Amino acid sequence: VSLCVAGGIGVTPFACVLQALLDGWRGFRLQRLYFVWVCKEIQSFYWFAELLCALHKKLWQENRPDYFNLKLYVSCTESLQRMSEERYRPLSSRLLVGRPKWKMILDEIGKINKNRRVGVFCCGPKGISKTLHRLCNSTRSSGTAFEFNKESFS
C-alpha cells in the first residue's frame, strides 16, 4: 500500500509510476495506491489528465476500482473552474477545493489498512513534506506504520 503526495510540479516523479501502472500494473506487488495532488490552479491538473483518466478507465474495466484512490485539491479558489469536458469526468468527481487535511487522510488510510505498512512518498513544497513527516512519525491507533520518503528538487 502506498500514498503518493504531489504538490504542483512535484507530480513529475510520479508520472512514470502512473504510466507504468497503465502499461502493465499486474507486475507490481502494490495492493493499493492512494494518490493526492495539490495545485493552486485547476489548469495544472491538465498536465496529466489524460493519463489519470486512462488509468481510472483501465482499472474499472479490469474490475479493480479500489486499487487507485485519487484526490485532487485546488488550493486557490479564485481561478476555480470545473473540469467540464466529458473526457475528464472521472477527475471532476475527485476534485476538492481547499487544502488537504493530512491527519484525516492518514487516519482514513490507517483504518482501511490496519496493521499494515504504508509507504508515503512526497514531492512538493516543504510545508507539505514537514507535515507529512511529522504525522507519519506519530503513533497510530490502527497499528498502521507509515514510512515517510521524500523527493525534492534542488
JSON list of C-alpha atoms in Angstrom, two decimals:
[
{"chain": "A", "resi": 1, "resn": "VAL", "atom": "CA", "xyz": [0.00, 0.00, 0.00]},
{"chain": "A", "resi": 2, "resn": "SER", "atom": "CA", "xyz": [1.39, 3.40, -0.98]},
{"chain": "A", "resi": 3, "resn": "LEU", "atom": "CA", "xyz": [0.40, 7.03, -0.64]},
{"chain": "A", "resi": 4, "resn": "CYS", "atom": "CA", "xyz": [1.90, 9.35, -3.24]},
{"chain": "A", "resi": 5, "resn": "VAL", "atom": "CA", "xyz": [1.58, 13.06, -2.49]},
{"chain": "A", "resi": 6, "resn": "ALA", "atom": "CA", "xyz": [2.44, 15.69, -5.08]},
{"chain": "A", "resi": 7, "resn": "GLY", "atom": "CA", "xyz": [2.43, 19.45, -4.71]},
{"chain": "A", "resi": 8, "resn": "GLY", "atom": "CA", "xyz": [2.27, 21.31, -8.03]},
{"chain": "A", "resi": 9, "resn": "ILE", "atom": "CA", "xyz": [5.08, 20.29, -10.36]},
{"chain": "A", "resi": 10, "resn": "GLY", "atom": "CA", "xyz": [6.09, 17.70, -7.74]},
{"chain": "A", "resi": 11, "resn": "VAL", "atom": "CA", "xyz": [3.83, 15.35, -9.67]},
{"chain": "A", "resi": 12, "resn": "THR", "atom": "CA", "xyz": [6.64, 14.81, -12.21]},
{"chain": "A", "resi": 13, "resn": "PRO", "atom": "CA", "xyz": [8.35, 11.86, -10.45]},
{"chain": "A", "resi": 14, "resn": "PHE", "atom": "CA", "xyz": [5.01, 10.09, -10.12]},
{"chain": "A", "resi": 15, "resn": "ALA", "atom": "CA", "xyz": [4.13, 10.37, -13.81]},
{"chain": "A", "resi": 16, "resn": "CYS", "atom": "CA", "xyz": [6.33, 7.40, -14.73]},
{"chain": "A", "resi": 17, "resn": "VAL", "atom": "CA", "xyz": [4.79, 5.33, -11.92]},
{"chain": "A", "resi": 18, "resn": "LEU", "atom": "CA", "xyz": [1.28, 6.07, -13.17]},
{"chain": "A", "resi": 19, "resn": "GLN", "atom": "CA", "xyz": [2.30, 5.32, -16.76]},
{"chain": "A", "resi": 20, "resn": "ALA", "atom": "CA", "xyz": [3.85, 2.00, -15.68]},
{"chain": "A", "resi": 21, "resn": "LEU", "atom": "CA", "xyz": [0.63, 1.08, -13.90]},
{"chain": "A", "resi": 22, "resn": "LEU", "atom": "CA", "xyz": [-1.30, 1.90, -17.05]},
{"chain": "A", "resi": 23, "resn": "ASP", "atom": "CA", "xyz": [1.06, -0.14, -19.23]},
{"chain": "A", "resi": 24, "resn": "GLY", "atom": "CA", "xyz": [1.05, -3.28, -17.10]},
{"chain": "A", "resi": 25, "resn": "TRP", "atom": "CA", "xyz": [0.23, -2.87, -13.45]},
{"chain": "A", "resi": 26, "resn": "ARG", "atom": "CA", "xyz": [-0.16, -6.60, -12.72]},
{"chain": "A", "resi": 27, "resn": "GLY", "atom": "CA", "xyz": [3.59, -6.97, -12.30]},
{"chain": "A", "resi": 28, "resn": "PHE", "atom": "CA", "xyz": [3.58, -4.66, -9.29]},
{"chain": "A", "resi": 29, "resn": "ARG", "atom": "CA", "xyz": [3.26, -6.04, -5.77]},
{"chain": "A", "resi": 30, "resn": "LEU", "atom": "CA", "xyz": [1.40, -2.90, -4.83]},
{"chain": "A", "resi": 31, "resn": "GLN", "atom": "CA", "xyz": [-2.03, -3.70, -3.40]},
{"chain": "A", "resi": 32, "resn": "ARG", "atom": "CA", "xyz": [-3.48, -0.19, -3.38]},
{"chain": "A", "resi": 33, "resn": "LEU", "atom": "CA", "xyz": [-2.32, 3.27, -4.43]},
{"chain": "A", "resi": 34, "resn": "TYR", "atom": "CA", "xyz": [-3.56, 6.48, -2.85]},
{"chain": "A", "resi": 35, "resn": "PHE", "atom": "CA", "xyz": [-2.63, 9.50, -4.93]},
{"chain": "A", "resi": 36, "resn": "VAL", "atom": "CA", "xyz": [-3.09, 13.08, -3.69]},
{"chain": "A", "resi": 37, "resn": "TRP", "atom": "CA", "xyz": [-2.15, 16.01, -5.90]},
{"chain": "A", "resi": 38, "resn": "VAL", "atom": "CA", "xyz": [-2.39, 19.61, -4.67]},
{"chain": "A", "resi": 39, "resn": "CYS", "atom": "CA", "xyz": [-2.25, 22.57, -7.08]},
{"chain": "A", "resi": 40, "resn": "LYS", "atom": "CA", "xyz": [-3.04, 26.26, -6.83]},
{"chain": "A", "resi": 41, "resn": "GLU", "atom": "CA", "xyz": [-4.96, 26.38, -10.10]},
{"chain": "A", "resi": 42, "resn": "ILE", "atom": "CA", "xyz": [-7.16, 23.85, -11.83]},
{"chain": "A", "resi": 43, "resn": "GLN", "atom": "CA", "xyz": [-5.26, 24.23, -15.13]},
{"chain": "A", "resi": 44, "resn": "SER", "atom": "CA", "xyz": [-2.28, 22.45, -13.57]},
{"chain": "A", "resi": 45, "resn": "PHE", "atom": "CA", "xyz": [-4.21, 19.19, -13.48]},
{"chain": "A", "resi": 46, "resn": "TYR", "atom": "CA", "xyz": [-4.46, 19.13, -17.27]},
{"chain": "A", "resi": 47, "resn": "TRP", "atom": "CA", "xyz": [-0.76, 18.12, -17.44]},
{"chain": "A", "resi": 48, "resn": "PHE", "atom": "CA", "xyz": [-1.64, 14.52, -16.65]},
{"chain": "A", "resi": 49, "resn": "ALA", "atom": "CA", "xyz": [-5.42, 14.48, -17.02]},
{"chain": "A", "resi": 50, "resn": "GLU", "atom": "CA", "xyz": [-5.33, 12.07, -19.97]},
{"chain": "A", "resi": 51, "resn": "LEU", "atom": "CA", "xyz": [-3.08, 9.66, -18.07]},
{"chain": "A", "resi": 52, "resn": "LEU", "atom": "CA", "xyz": [-5.18, 9.79, -14.90]},
{"chain": "A", "resi": 53, "resn": "CYS", "atom": "CA", "xyz": [-8.41, 9.23, -16.84]},
{"chain": "A", "resi": 54, "resn": "ALA", "atom": "CA", "xyz": [-6.91, 6.35, -18.83]},
{"chain": "A", "resi": 55, "resn": "LEU", "atom": "CA", "xyz": [-5.67, 4.65, -15.65]},
{"chain": "A", "resi": 56, "resn": "HIS", "atom": "CA", "xyz": [-9.06, 5.12, -13.99]},
{"chain": "A", "resi": 57, "resn": "LYS", "atom": "CA", "xyz": [-10.84, 3.63, -17.03]},
{"chain": "A", "resi": 58, "resn": "LYS", "atom": "CA", "xyz": [-8.48, 0.67, -17.26]},
{"chain": "A", "resi": 59, "resn": "LEU", "atom": "CA", "xyz": [-8.88, -0.25, -13.59]},
{"chain": "A", "resi": 60, "resn": "TRP", "atom": "CA", "xyz": [-12.67, -0.04, -13.85]},
{"chain": "A", "resi": 61, "resn": "GLN", "atom": "CA", "xyz": [-12.63, -2.29, -16.93]},
{"chain": "A", "resi": 62, "resn": "GLU", "atom": "CA", "xyz": [-10.48, -4.80, -15.04]},
{"chain": "A", "resi": 63, "resn": "ASN", "atom": "CA", "xyz": [-12.84, -4.67, -12.04]},
{"chain": "A", "resi": 64, "resn": "ARG", "atom": "CA", "xyz": [-10.21, -3.06, -9.78]},
{"chain": "A", "resi": 65, "resn": "PRO", "atom": "CA", "xyz": [-11.82, 0.31, -8.98]},
{"chain": "A", "resi": 66, "resn": "ASP", "atom": "CA", "xyz": [-10.48, 0.36, -5.40]},
{"chain": "A", "resi": 67, "resn": "TYR", "atom": "CA", "xyz": [-6.87, -0.12, -6.47]},
{"chain": "A", "resi": 68, "resn": "PHE", "atom": "CA", "xyz": [-6.33, 3.57, -7.31]},
{"chain": "A", "resi": 69, "resn": "ASN", "atom": "CA", "xyz": [-7.70, 6.21, -4.93]},
{"chain": "A", "resi": 70, "resn": "LEU", "atom": "CA", "xyz": [-7.28, 9.68, -6.45]},
{"chain": "A", "resi": 71, "resn": "LYS", "atom": "CA", "xyz": [-7.84, 13.06, -4.79]},
{"chain": "A", "resi": 72, "resn": "LEU", "atom": "CA", "xyz": [-7.12, 16.37, -6.49]},
{"chain": "A", "resi": 73, "resn": "TYR", "atom": "CA", "xyz": [-7.04, 19.56, -4.40]},
{"chain": "A", "resi": 74, "resn": "VAL", "atom": "CA", "xyz": [-7.28, 23.10, -5.78]},
{"chain": "A", "resi": 75, "resn": "SER", "atom": "CA", "xyz": [-5.95, 25.45, -3.11]},
{"chain": "A", "resi": 76, "resn": "CYS", "atom": "CA", "xyz": [-6.72, 28.77, -4.85]},
{"chain": "A", "resi": 77, "resn": "THR", "atom": "CA", "xyz": [-10.45, 29.17, -5.36]},
{"chain": "A", "resi": 78, "resn": "GLU", "atom": "CA", "xyz": [-10.24, 32.47, -7.27]},
{"chain": "A", "resi": 79, "resn": "SER", "atom": "CA", "xyz": [-9.47, 30.76, -10.56]},
{"chain": "A", "resi": 80, "resn": "LEU", "atom": "CA", "xyz": [-11.70, 27.76, -9.96]},
{"chain": "A", "resi": 81, "resn": "GLN", "atom": "CA", "xyz": [-13.42, 26.36, -13.00]},
{"chain": "A", "resi": 82, "resn": "ARG", "atom": "CA", "xyz": [-14.99, 22.99, -13.49]},
{"chain": "A", "resi": 83, "resn": "MET", "atom": "CA", "xyz": [-13.35, 20.18, -15.42]},
{"chain": "A", "resi": 84, "resn": "SER", "atom": "CA", "xyz": [-16.39, 20.10, -17.63]},
{"chain": "A", "resi": 85, "resn": "GLU", "atom": "CA", "xyz": [-15.11, 18.27, -20.67]},
{"chain": "A", "resi": 86, "resn": "GLU", "atom": "CA", "xyz": [-16.68, 14.83, -20.97]},
{"chain": "A", "resi": 87, "resn": "ARG", "atom": "CA", "xyz": [-13.33, 13.09, -21.20]},
{"chain": "A", "resi": 88, "resn": "TYR", "atom": "CA", "xyz": [-12.29, 14.48, -17.78]},
{"chain": "A", "resi": 89, "resn": "ARG", "atom": "CA", "xyz": [-15.47, 13.43, -15.97]},
{"chain": "A", "resi": 90, "resn": "PRO", "atom": "CA", "xyz": [-13.67, 10.82, -13.78]},
{"chain": "A", "resi": 91, "resn": "LEU", "atom": "CA", "xyz": [-11.44, 13.61, -12.45]},
{"chain": "A", "resi": 92, "resn": "SER", "atom": "CA", "xyz": [-14.16, 16.14, -11.69]},
{"chain": "A", "resi": 93, "resn": "SER", "atom": "CA", "xyz": [-15.70, 13.86, -9.05]},
{"chain": "A", "resi": 94, "resn": "ARG", "atom": "CA", "xyz": [-12.30, 13.67, -7.31]},
{"chain": "A", "resi": 95, "resn": "LEU", "atom": "CA", "xyz": [-11.69, 17.41, -7.31]},
{"chain": "A", "resi": 96, "resn": "LEU", "atom": "CA", "xyz": [-11.76, 19.05, -3.89]},
{"chain": "A", "resi": 97, "resn": "VAL", "atom": "CA", "xyz": [-11.47, 22.73, -3.03]},
{"chain": "A", "resi": 98, "resn": "GLY", "atom": "CA", "xyz": [-9.02, 23.87, -0.35]},
{"chain": "A", "resi": 99, "resn": "ARG", "atom": "CA", "xyz": [-6.02, 22.25, 1.25]},
{"chain": "A", "resi": 100, "resn": "PRO", "atom": "CA", "xyz": [-5.88, 18.61, 2.29]},
{"chain": "A", "resi": 101, "resn": "LYS", "atom": "CA", "xyz": [-6.48, 17.74, 5.92]},
{"chain": "A", "resi": 102, "resn": "TRP", "atom": "CA", "xyz": [-3.47, 15.42, 6.15]},
{"chain": "A", "resi": 103, "resn": "LYS", "atom": "CA", "xyz": [-4.25, 13.93, 9.57]},
{"chain": "A", "resi": 104, "resn": "MET", "atom": "CA", "xyz": [-7.72, 12.98, 8.41]},
{"chain": "A", "resi": 105, "resn": "ILE", "atom": "CA", "xyz": [-6.35, 11.45, 5.20]},
{"chain": "A", "resi": 106, "resn": "LEU", "atom": "CA", "xyz": [-3.76, 9.37, 7.09]},
{"chain": "A", "resi": 107, "resn": "ASP", "atom": "CA", "xyz": [-6.35, 8.32, 9.69]},
{"chain": "A", "resi": 108, "resn": "GLU", "atom": "CA", "xyz": [-8.68, 7.16, 6.91]},
{"chain": "A", "resi": 109, "resn": "ILE", "atom": "CA", "xyz": [-5.90, 5.19, 5.19]},
{"chain": "A", "resi": 110, "resn": "GLY", "atom": "CA", "xyz": [-4.89, 3.72, 8.57]},
{"chain": "A", "resi": 111, "resn": "LYS", "atom": "CA", "xyz": [-8.42, 2.50, 9.30]},
{"chain": "A", "resi": 112, "resn": "ILE", "atom": "CA", "xyz": [-8.69, 0.79, 5.93]},
{"chain": "A", "resi": 113, "resn": "ASN", "atom": "CA", "xyz": [-5.18, -0.73, 6.15]},
{"chain": "A", "resi": 114, "resn": "LYS", "atom": "CA", "xyz": [-4.99, -1.81, 9.80]},
{"chain": "A", "resi": 115, "resn": "ASN", "atom": "CA", "xyz": [-1.70, -3.30, 10.99]},
{"chain": "A", "resi": 116, "resn": "ARG", "atom": "CA", "xyz": [-0.03, -2.80, 7.61]},
{"chain": "A", "resi": 117, "resn": "ARG", "atom": "CA", "xyz": [2.88, -0.77, 6.31]},
{"chain": "A", "resi": 118, "resn": "VAL", "atom": "CA", "xyz": [2.06, 2.17, 4.08]},
{"chain": "A", "resi": 119, "resn": "GLY", "atom": "CA", "xyz": [4.81, 3.82, 2.08]},
{"chain": "A", "resi": 120, "resn": "VAL", "atom": "CA", "xyz": [4.32, 7.59, 1.93]},
{"chain": "A", "resi": 121, "resn": "PHE", "atom": "CA", "xyz": [6.12, 9.28, -0.94]},
{"chain": "A", "resi": 122, "resn": "CYS", "atom": "CA", "xyz": [6.08, 13.07, -1.13]},
{"chain": "A", "resi": 123, "resn": "CYS", "atom": "CA", "xyz": [7.35, 15.54, -3.69]},
{"chain": "A", "resi": 124, "resn": "GLY", "atom": "CA", "xyz": [6.31, 19.13, -3.24]},
{"chain": "A", "resi": 125, "resn": "PRO", "atom": "CA", "xyz": [6.63, 22.18, -1.01]},
{"chain": "A", "resi": 126, "resn": "LYS", "atom": "CA", "xyz": [8.46, 21.92, 2.32]},
{"chain": "A", "resi": 127, "resn": "GLY", "atom": "CA", "xyz": [5.26, 22.65, 4.25]},
{"chain": "A", "resi": 128, "resn": "ILE", "atom": "CA", "xyz": [3.58, 19.53, 2.91]},
{"chain": "A", "resi": 129, "resn": "SER", "atom": "CA", "xyz": [6.60, 17.28, 3.47]},
{"chain": "A", "resi": 130, "resn": "LYS", "atom": "CA", "xyz": [7.20, 18.58, 7.01]},
{"chain": "A", "resi": 131, "resn": "THR", "atom": "CA", "xyz": [3.58, 17.99, 7.98]},
{"chain": "A", "resi": 132, "resn": "LEU", "atom": "CA", "xyz": [3.50, 14.50, 6.46]},
{"chain": "A", "resi": 133, "resn": "HIS", "atom": "CA", "xyz": [6.84, 13.57, 8.04]},
{"chain": "A", "resi": 134, "resn": "ARG", "atom": "CA", "xyz": [5.60, 14.62, 11.48]},
{"chain": "A", "resi": 135, "resn": "LEU", "atom": "CA", "xyz": [2.29, 12.78, 11.07]},
{"chain": "A", "resi": 136, "resn": "CYS", "atom": "CA", "xyz": [3.97, 9.61, 9.78]},
{"chain": "A", "resi": 137, "resn": "ASN", "atom": "CA", "xyz": [6.19, 9.53, 12.87]},
{"chain": "A", "resi": 138, "resn": "SER", "atom": "CA", "xyz": [3.30, 9.95, 15.30]},
{"chain": "A", "resi": 139, "resn": "THR", "atom": "CA", "xyz": [1.63, 6.93, 16.88]},
{"chain": "A", "resi": 140, "resn": "ARG", "atom": "CA", "xyz": [-1.29, 5.36, 15.06]},
{"chain": "A", "resi": 141, "resn": "SER", "atom": "CA", "xyz": [-4.08, 3.65, 16.97]},
{"chain": "A", "resi": 142, "resn": "SER", "atom": "CA", "xyz": [-4.84, 1.40, 13.99]},
{"chain": "A", "resi": 143, "resn": "GLY", "atom": "CA", "xyz": [-1.41, -0.21, 14.14]},
{"chain": "A", "resi": 144, "resn": "THR", "atom": "CA", "xyz": [-0.63, 1.08, 10.67]},
{"chain": "A", "resi": 145, "resn": "ALA", "atom": "CA", "xyz": [3.02, 2.03, 10.12]},
{"chain": "A", "resi": 146, "resn": "PHE", "atom": "CA", "xyz": [3.52, 4.99, 7.78]},
{"chain": "A", "resi": 147, "resn": "GLU", "atom": "CA", "xyz": [7.01, 5.07, 6.26]},
{"chain": "A", "resi": 148, "resn": "PHE", "atom": "CA", "xyz": [7.86, 8.57, 5.01]},
{"chain": "A", "resi": 149, "resn": "ASN", "atom": "CA", "xyz": [10.03, 9.24, 1.94]},
{"chain": "A", "resi": 150, "resn": "LYS", "atom": "CA", "xyz": [10.52, 12.48, 0.07]},
{"chain": "A", "resi": 151, "resn": "GLU", "atom": "CA", "xyz": [11.89, 13.64, -3.23]},
{"chain": "A", "resi": 152, "resn": "SER", "atom": "CA", "xyz": [12.98, 17.23, -3.59]},
{"chain": "A", "resi": 153, "resn": "PHE", "atom": "CA", "xyz": [14.12, 19.37, -6.47]},
{"chain": "A", "resi": 154, "resn": "SER", "atom": "CA", "xyz": [17.25, 21.45, -5.98]}
]
